[in-house]
Short mmCIF file of C-alpha atoms in Angstrom, two decimals:
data_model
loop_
_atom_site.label_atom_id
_atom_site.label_comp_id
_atom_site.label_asym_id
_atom_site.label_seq_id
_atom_site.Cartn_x
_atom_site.Cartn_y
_atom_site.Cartn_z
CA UNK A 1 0.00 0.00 0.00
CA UNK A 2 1.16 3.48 -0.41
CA UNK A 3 2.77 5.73 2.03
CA UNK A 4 0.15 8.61 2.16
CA UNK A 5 1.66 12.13 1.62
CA UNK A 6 -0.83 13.43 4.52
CA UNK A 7 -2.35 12.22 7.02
CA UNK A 8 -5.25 14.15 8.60
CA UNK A 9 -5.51 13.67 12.46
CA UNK A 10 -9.61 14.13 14.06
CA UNK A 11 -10.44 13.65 17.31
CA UNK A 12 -13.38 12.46 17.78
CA UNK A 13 -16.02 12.15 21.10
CA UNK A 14 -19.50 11.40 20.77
CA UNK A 15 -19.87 13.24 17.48
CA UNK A 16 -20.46 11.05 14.66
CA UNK A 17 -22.99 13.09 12.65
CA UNK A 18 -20.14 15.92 13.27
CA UNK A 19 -16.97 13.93 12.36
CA UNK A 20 -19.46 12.52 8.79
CA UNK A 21 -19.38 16.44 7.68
CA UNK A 22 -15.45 16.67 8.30
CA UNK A 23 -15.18 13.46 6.48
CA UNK A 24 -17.48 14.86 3.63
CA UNK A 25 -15.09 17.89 3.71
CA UNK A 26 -11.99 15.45 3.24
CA UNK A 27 -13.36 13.78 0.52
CA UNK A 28 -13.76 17.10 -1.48
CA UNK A 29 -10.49 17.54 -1.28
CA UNK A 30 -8.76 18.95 -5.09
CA UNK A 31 -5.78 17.39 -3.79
CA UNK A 32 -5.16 14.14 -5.24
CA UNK A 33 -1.82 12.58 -3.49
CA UNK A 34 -2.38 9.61 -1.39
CA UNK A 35 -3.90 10.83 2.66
CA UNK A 36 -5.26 9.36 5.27
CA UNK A 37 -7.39 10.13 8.48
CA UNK A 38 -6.28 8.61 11.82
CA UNK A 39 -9.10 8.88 13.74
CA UNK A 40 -9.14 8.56 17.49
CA UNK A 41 -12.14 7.97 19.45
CA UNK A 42 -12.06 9.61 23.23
CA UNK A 43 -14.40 6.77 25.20
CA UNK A 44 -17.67 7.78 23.05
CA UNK A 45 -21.15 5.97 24.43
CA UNK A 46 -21.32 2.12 22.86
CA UNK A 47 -23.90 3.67 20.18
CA UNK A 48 -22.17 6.91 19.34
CA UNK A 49 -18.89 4.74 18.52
CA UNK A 50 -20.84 2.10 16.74
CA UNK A 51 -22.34 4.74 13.85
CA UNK A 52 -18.42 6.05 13.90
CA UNK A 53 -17.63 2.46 12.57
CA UNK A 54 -20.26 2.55 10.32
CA UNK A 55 -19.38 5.95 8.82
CA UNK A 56 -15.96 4.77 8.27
CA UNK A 57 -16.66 1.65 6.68
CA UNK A 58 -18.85 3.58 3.99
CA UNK A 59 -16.30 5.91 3.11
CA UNK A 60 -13.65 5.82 0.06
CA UNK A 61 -10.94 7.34 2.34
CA UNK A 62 -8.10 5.17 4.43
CA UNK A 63 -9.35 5.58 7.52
CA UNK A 64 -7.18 4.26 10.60
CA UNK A 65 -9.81 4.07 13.49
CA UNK A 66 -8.39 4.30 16.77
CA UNK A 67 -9.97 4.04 20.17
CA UNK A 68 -9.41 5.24 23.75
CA UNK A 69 -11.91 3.12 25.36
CA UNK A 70 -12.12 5.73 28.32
CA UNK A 71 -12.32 9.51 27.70
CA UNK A 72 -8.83 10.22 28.18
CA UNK A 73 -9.07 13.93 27.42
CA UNK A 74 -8.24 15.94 24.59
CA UNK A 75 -4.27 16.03 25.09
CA UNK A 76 -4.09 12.62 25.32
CA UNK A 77 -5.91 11.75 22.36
CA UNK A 78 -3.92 14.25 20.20
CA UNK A 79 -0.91 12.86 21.65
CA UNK A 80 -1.95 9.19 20.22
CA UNK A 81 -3.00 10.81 17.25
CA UNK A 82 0.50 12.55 16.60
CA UNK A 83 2.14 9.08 17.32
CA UNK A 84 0.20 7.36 15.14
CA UNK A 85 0.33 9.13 11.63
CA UNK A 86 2.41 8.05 9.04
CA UNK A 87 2.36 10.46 5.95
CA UNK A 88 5.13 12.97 5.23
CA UNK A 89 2.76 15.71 5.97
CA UNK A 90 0.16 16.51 8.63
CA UNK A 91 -2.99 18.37 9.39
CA UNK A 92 -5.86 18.70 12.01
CA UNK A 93 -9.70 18.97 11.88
CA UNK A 94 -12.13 18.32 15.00
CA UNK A 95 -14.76 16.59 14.19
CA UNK A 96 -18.12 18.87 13.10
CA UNK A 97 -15.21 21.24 11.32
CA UNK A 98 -14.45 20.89 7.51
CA UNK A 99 -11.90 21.76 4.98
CA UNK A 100 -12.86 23.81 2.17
CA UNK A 101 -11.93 21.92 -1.13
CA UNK A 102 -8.92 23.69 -1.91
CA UNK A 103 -7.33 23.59 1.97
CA UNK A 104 -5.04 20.77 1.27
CA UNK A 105 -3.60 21.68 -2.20
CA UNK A 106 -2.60 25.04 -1.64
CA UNK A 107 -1.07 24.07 1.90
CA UNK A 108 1.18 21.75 0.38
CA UNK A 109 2.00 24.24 -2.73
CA UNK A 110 3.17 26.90 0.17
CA UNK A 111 5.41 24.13 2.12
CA UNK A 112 7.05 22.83 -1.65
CA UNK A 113 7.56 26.67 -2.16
CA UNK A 114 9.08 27.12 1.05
CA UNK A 115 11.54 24.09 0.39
CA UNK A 116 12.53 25.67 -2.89
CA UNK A 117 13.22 28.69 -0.99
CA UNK A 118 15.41 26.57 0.98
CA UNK A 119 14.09 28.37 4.34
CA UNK A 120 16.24 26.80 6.86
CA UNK A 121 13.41 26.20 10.03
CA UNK A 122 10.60 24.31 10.19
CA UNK A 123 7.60 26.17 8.74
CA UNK A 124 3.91 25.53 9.29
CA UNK A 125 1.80 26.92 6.63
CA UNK A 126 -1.62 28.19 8.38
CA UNK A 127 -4.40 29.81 6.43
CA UNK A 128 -7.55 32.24 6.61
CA UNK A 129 -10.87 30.99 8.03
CA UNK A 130 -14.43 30.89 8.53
CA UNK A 131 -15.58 30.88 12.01
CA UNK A 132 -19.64 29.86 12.56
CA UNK A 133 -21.16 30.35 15.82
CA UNK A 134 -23.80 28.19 17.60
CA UNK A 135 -26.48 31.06 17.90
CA UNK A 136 -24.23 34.10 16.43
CA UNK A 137 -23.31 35.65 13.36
CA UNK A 138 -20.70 33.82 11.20
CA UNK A 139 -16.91 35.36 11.30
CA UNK A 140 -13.89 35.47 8.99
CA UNK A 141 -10.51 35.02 10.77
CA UNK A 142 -7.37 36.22 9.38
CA UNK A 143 -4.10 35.03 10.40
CA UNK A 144 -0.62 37.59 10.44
CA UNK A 145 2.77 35.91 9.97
CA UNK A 146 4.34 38.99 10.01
CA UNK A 147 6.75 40.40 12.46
CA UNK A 148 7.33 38.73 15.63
CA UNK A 149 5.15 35.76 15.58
CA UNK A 150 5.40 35.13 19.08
CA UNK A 151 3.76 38.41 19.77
CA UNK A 152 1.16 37.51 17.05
CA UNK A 153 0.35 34.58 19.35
CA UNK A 154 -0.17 35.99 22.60
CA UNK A 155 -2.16 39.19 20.33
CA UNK A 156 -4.22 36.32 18.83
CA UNK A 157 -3.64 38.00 15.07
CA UNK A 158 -2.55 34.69 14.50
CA UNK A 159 -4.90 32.38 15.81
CA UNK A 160 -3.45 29.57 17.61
CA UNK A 161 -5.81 26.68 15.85
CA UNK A 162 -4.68 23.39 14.94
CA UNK A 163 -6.85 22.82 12.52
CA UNK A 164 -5.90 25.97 10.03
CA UNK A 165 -2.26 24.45 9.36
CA UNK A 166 -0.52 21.77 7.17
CA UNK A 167 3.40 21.04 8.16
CA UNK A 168 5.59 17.95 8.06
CA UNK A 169 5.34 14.87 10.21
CA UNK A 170 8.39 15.54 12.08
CA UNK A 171 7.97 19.23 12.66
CA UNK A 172 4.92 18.64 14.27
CA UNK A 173 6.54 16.00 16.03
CA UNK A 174 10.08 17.90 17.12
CA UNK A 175 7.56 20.12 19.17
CA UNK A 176 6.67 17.59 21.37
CA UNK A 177 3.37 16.28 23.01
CA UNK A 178 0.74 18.35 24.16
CA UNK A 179 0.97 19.76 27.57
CA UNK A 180 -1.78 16.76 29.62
CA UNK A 181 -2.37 19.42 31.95
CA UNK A 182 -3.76 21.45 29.39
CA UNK A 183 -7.54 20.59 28.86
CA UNK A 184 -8.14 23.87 27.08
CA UNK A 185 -5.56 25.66 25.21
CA UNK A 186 -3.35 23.06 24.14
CA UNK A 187 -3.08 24.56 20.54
CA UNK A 188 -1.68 27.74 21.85
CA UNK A 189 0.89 26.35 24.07
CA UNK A 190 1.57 23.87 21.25
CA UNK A 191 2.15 26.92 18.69
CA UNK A 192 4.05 28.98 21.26
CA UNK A 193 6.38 25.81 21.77
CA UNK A 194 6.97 25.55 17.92
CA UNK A 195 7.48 29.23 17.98
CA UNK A 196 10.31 29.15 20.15
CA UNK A 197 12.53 26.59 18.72
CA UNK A 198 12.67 28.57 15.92
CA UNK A 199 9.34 28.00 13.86
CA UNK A 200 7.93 30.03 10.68
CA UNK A 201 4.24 30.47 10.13
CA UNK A 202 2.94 31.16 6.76
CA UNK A 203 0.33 31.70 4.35
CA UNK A 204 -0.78 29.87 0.90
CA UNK A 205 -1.09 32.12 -2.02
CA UNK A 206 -4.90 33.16 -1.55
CA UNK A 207 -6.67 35.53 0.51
CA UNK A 208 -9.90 33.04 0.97
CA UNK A 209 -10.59 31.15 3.84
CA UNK A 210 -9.50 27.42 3.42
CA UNK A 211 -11.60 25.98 6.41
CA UNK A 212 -14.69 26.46 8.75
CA UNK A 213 -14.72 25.87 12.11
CA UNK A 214 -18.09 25.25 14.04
CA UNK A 215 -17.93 27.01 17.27
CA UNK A 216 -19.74 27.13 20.44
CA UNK A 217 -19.37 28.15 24.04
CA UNK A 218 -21.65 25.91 25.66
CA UNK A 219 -20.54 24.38 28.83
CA UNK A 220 -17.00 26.17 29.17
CA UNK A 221 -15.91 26.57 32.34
CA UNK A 222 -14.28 30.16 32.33
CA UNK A 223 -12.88 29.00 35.34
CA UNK A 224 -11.36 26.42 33.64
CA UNK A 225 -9.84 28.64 30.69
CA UNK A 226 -8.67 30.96 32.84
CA UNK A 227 -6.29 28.38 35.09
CA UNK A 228 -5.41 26.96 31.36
CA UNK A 229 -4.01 30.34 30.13
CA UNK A 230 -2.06 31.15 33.24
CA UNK A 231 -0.22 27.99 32.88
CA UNK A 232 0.43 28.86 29.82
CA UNK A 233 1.79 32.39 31.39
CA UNK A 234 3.92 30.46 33.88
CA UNK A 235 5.19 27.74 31.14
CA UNK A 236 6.22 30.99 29.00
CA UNK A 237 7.09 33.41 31.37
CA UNK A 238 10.61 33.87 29.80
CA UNK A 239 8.90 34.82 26.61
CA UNK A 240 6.61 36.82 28.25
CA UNK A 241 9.19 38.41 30.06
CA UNK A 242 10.94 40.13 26.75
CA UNK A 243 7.94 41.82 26.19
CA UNK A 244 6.85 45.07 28.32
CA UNK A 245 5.01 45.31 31.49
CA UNK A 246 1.95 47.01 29.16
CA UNK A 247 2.41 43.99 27.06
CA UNK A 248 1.85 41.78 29.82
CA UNK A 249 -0.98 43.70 31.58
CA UNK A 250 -2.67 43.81 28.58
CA UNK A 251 -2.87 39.60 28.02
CA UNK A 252 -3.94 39.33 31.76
CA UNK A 253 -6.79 41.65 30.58
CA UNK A 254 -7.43 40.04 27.43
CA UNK A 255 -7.73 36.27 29.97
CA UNK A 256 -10.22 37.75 32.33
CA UNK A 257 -12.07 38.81 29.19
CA UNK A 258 -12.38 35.86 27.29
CA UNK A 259 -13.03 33.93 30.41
CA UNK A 260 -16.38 36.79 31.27
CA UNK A 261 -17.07 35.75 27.73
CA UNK A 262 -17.55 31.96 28.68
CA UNK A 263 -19.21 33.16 32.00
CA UNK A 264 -21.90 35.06 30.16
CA UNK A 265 -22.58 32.59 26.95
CA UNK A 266 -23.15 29.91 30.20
CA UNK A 267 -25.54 32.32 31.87
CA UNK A 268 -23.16 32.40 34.86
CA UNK A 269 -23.90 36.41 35.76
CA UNK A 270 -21.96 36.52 38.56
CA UNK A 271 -18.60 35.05 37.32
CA UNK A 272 -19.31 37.44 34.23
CA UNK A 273 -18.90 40.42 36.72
CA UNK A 274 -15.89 38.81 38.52
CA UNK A 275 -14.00 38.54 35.30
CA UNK A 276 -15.48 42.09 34.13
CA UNK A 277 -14.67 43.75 37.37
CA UNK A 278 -10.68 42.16 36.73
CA UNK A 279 -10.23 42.72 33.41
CA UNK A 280 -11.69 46.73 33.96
CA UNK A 281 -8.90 47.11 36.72
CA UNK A 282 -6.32 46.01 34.47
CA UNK A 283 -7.25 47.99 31.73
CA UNK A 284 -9.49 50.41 32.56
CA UNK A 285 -9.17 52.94 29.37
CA UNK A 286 -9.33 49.64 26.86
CA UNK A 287 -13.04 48.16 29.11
CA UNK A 288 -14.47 51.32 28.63
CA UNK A 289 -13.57 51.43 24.89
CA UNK A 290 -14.94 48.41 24.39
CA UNK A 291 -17.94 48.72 26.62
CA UNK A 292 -19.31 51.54 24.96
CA UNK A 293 -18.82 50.04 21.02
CA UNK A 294 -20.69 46.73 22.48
CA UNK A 295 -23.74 48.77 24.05
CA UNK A 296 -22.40 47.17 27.61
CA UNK A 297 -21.43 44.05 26.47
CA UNK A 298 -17.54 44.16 26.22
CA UNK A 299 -16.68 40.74 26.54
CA UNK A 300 -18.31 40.11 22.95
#
């Protein structure tokens, strides 16, 4: 059988309906090397995992089925994933997330490009795209590779999501596992890791978005998200510490945001003022900004 040039790592937990429109997605693919999907399945119920089998079975693709047998947690299950592919290349998609057709051609056009180049790091070529919310308005997400990417990280002008990037097997690899104590945020701590031994990000040639992610906040904890980012401080605290005291601030303020954000979309009112009341005291000139362009709601 032939070595597949990429392999295309899901997740997958009580989803099957979801992970059928990624697979959907896959199969639309323009490009036409040889891939494959390792699939992982995080302890889903007896039925859930049974109509995963038989969505797998029906499909053209080369599908390598995994399964936890226990949720194990996200980390974990990435980390098997990562173990277990065996194309040159490698990309990411949650299940109930697709790839626009094009997403895997003009990935691996921008890392053959970059080879020709002769760029002499590792380089992970992330894209442009879609973002639909449960309940909200759809959004288009653009990524910046320019200037300091670590910077562009913490800023979130370039999105820390897995699933926008194609890169080689061992890049991905060279990084390391995800952090296990990481149930949210992995991704950023992941890209922040790659970052620092010297990574490139870039972009295919087109301005379009190349994927969709389905998003909702339902049942996050912004407790939870808020103890994953500042481990993510502490882990990086030497990087963080090159950057200016305003700098720094100004990522405390954008945590306690994001995590009102959660608080609210839960209909947790109180936590929402807790993180409101935190993020206003670090930044009180950028909450009151915001708060009057939102009508009151500036964790939007």
């Amino acid at each position: 059988m032939t070595q597949p040039s990429i392999s295309i790592l899901v997740p997958h937990y009580n989803d099957p309906e979801g992970f059928l429109l990624t697979l959907k997605s896959v199969e639309a693919q323009t490009f036409r090397g040889p891939r494959e999907l390792v699939v992982c399945d995080d302890g889903s119920t007896p039925q859930n995992l049974r109509r995963l089998h038989e969505i797998a079975e029906q499909s053209p693709e080369r599908i390598v089925l995994l399964e936890n047998g226990v949720n194990r947690g996200r980390p974990h299950t990435r980390n098997r994933l990562l173990d277990t592919a065996s194309g040159t290349y490698l990309t990411w998609c949650d299940s109930g997330d697709e790839l626009y057709p094009q997403k895997l051609a003009l990935q691996h056009d921008a890392l053959y490009r970059a080879r020709l180049l002769r760029w002499d790091r590792p380089v992970w070529v992330t894209c442009h795209y879609d973002m639909h919310w449960v309940g909200g308005k759809p959004k288009h997400g653009r990524q910046t590779v320019e200037g300091d990417q670590i910077s562009n990280l913490l800023l979130s002008s370039l999105r820390a999501y897995l699933f926008t990037l194609l890169g080689t097997t061992r890049s991905f690899r060279d990084v390391g596992y995800f952090d296990q104590k990481l149930p949210r945020l992995q991704d950023l701590d992941f890209f922040l890791r790659f970052a620092a031994k010297g990574g490139m990000f870039a972009l295919p040639n087109t301005t379009e978005a190349l994927c969709v992610y389905h998003k909702s906040d339902a049942g996050k904890d912004a407790d939870l998200i808020a103890d994953c980012y500042r481990h993510i401080f502490r882990k990086h605290s030497a990087l963080l510490m090159t950057r200016s005291v305003r700098f720094r601030r100004n990522r405390l303020y954008d945590l306690n945001m994001l995590a009102a954000r959660f608080a609210s979309n839960n209909d947790d009112a109180a936590k929402t003022l807790v993180y409101m009341m935190r993020a206003a005291a670090l930044n009180p000139v950028s909450f009151a900004r915001k708060a009057l362009s939102t009508k009151g709601r500036p964790w939007t």
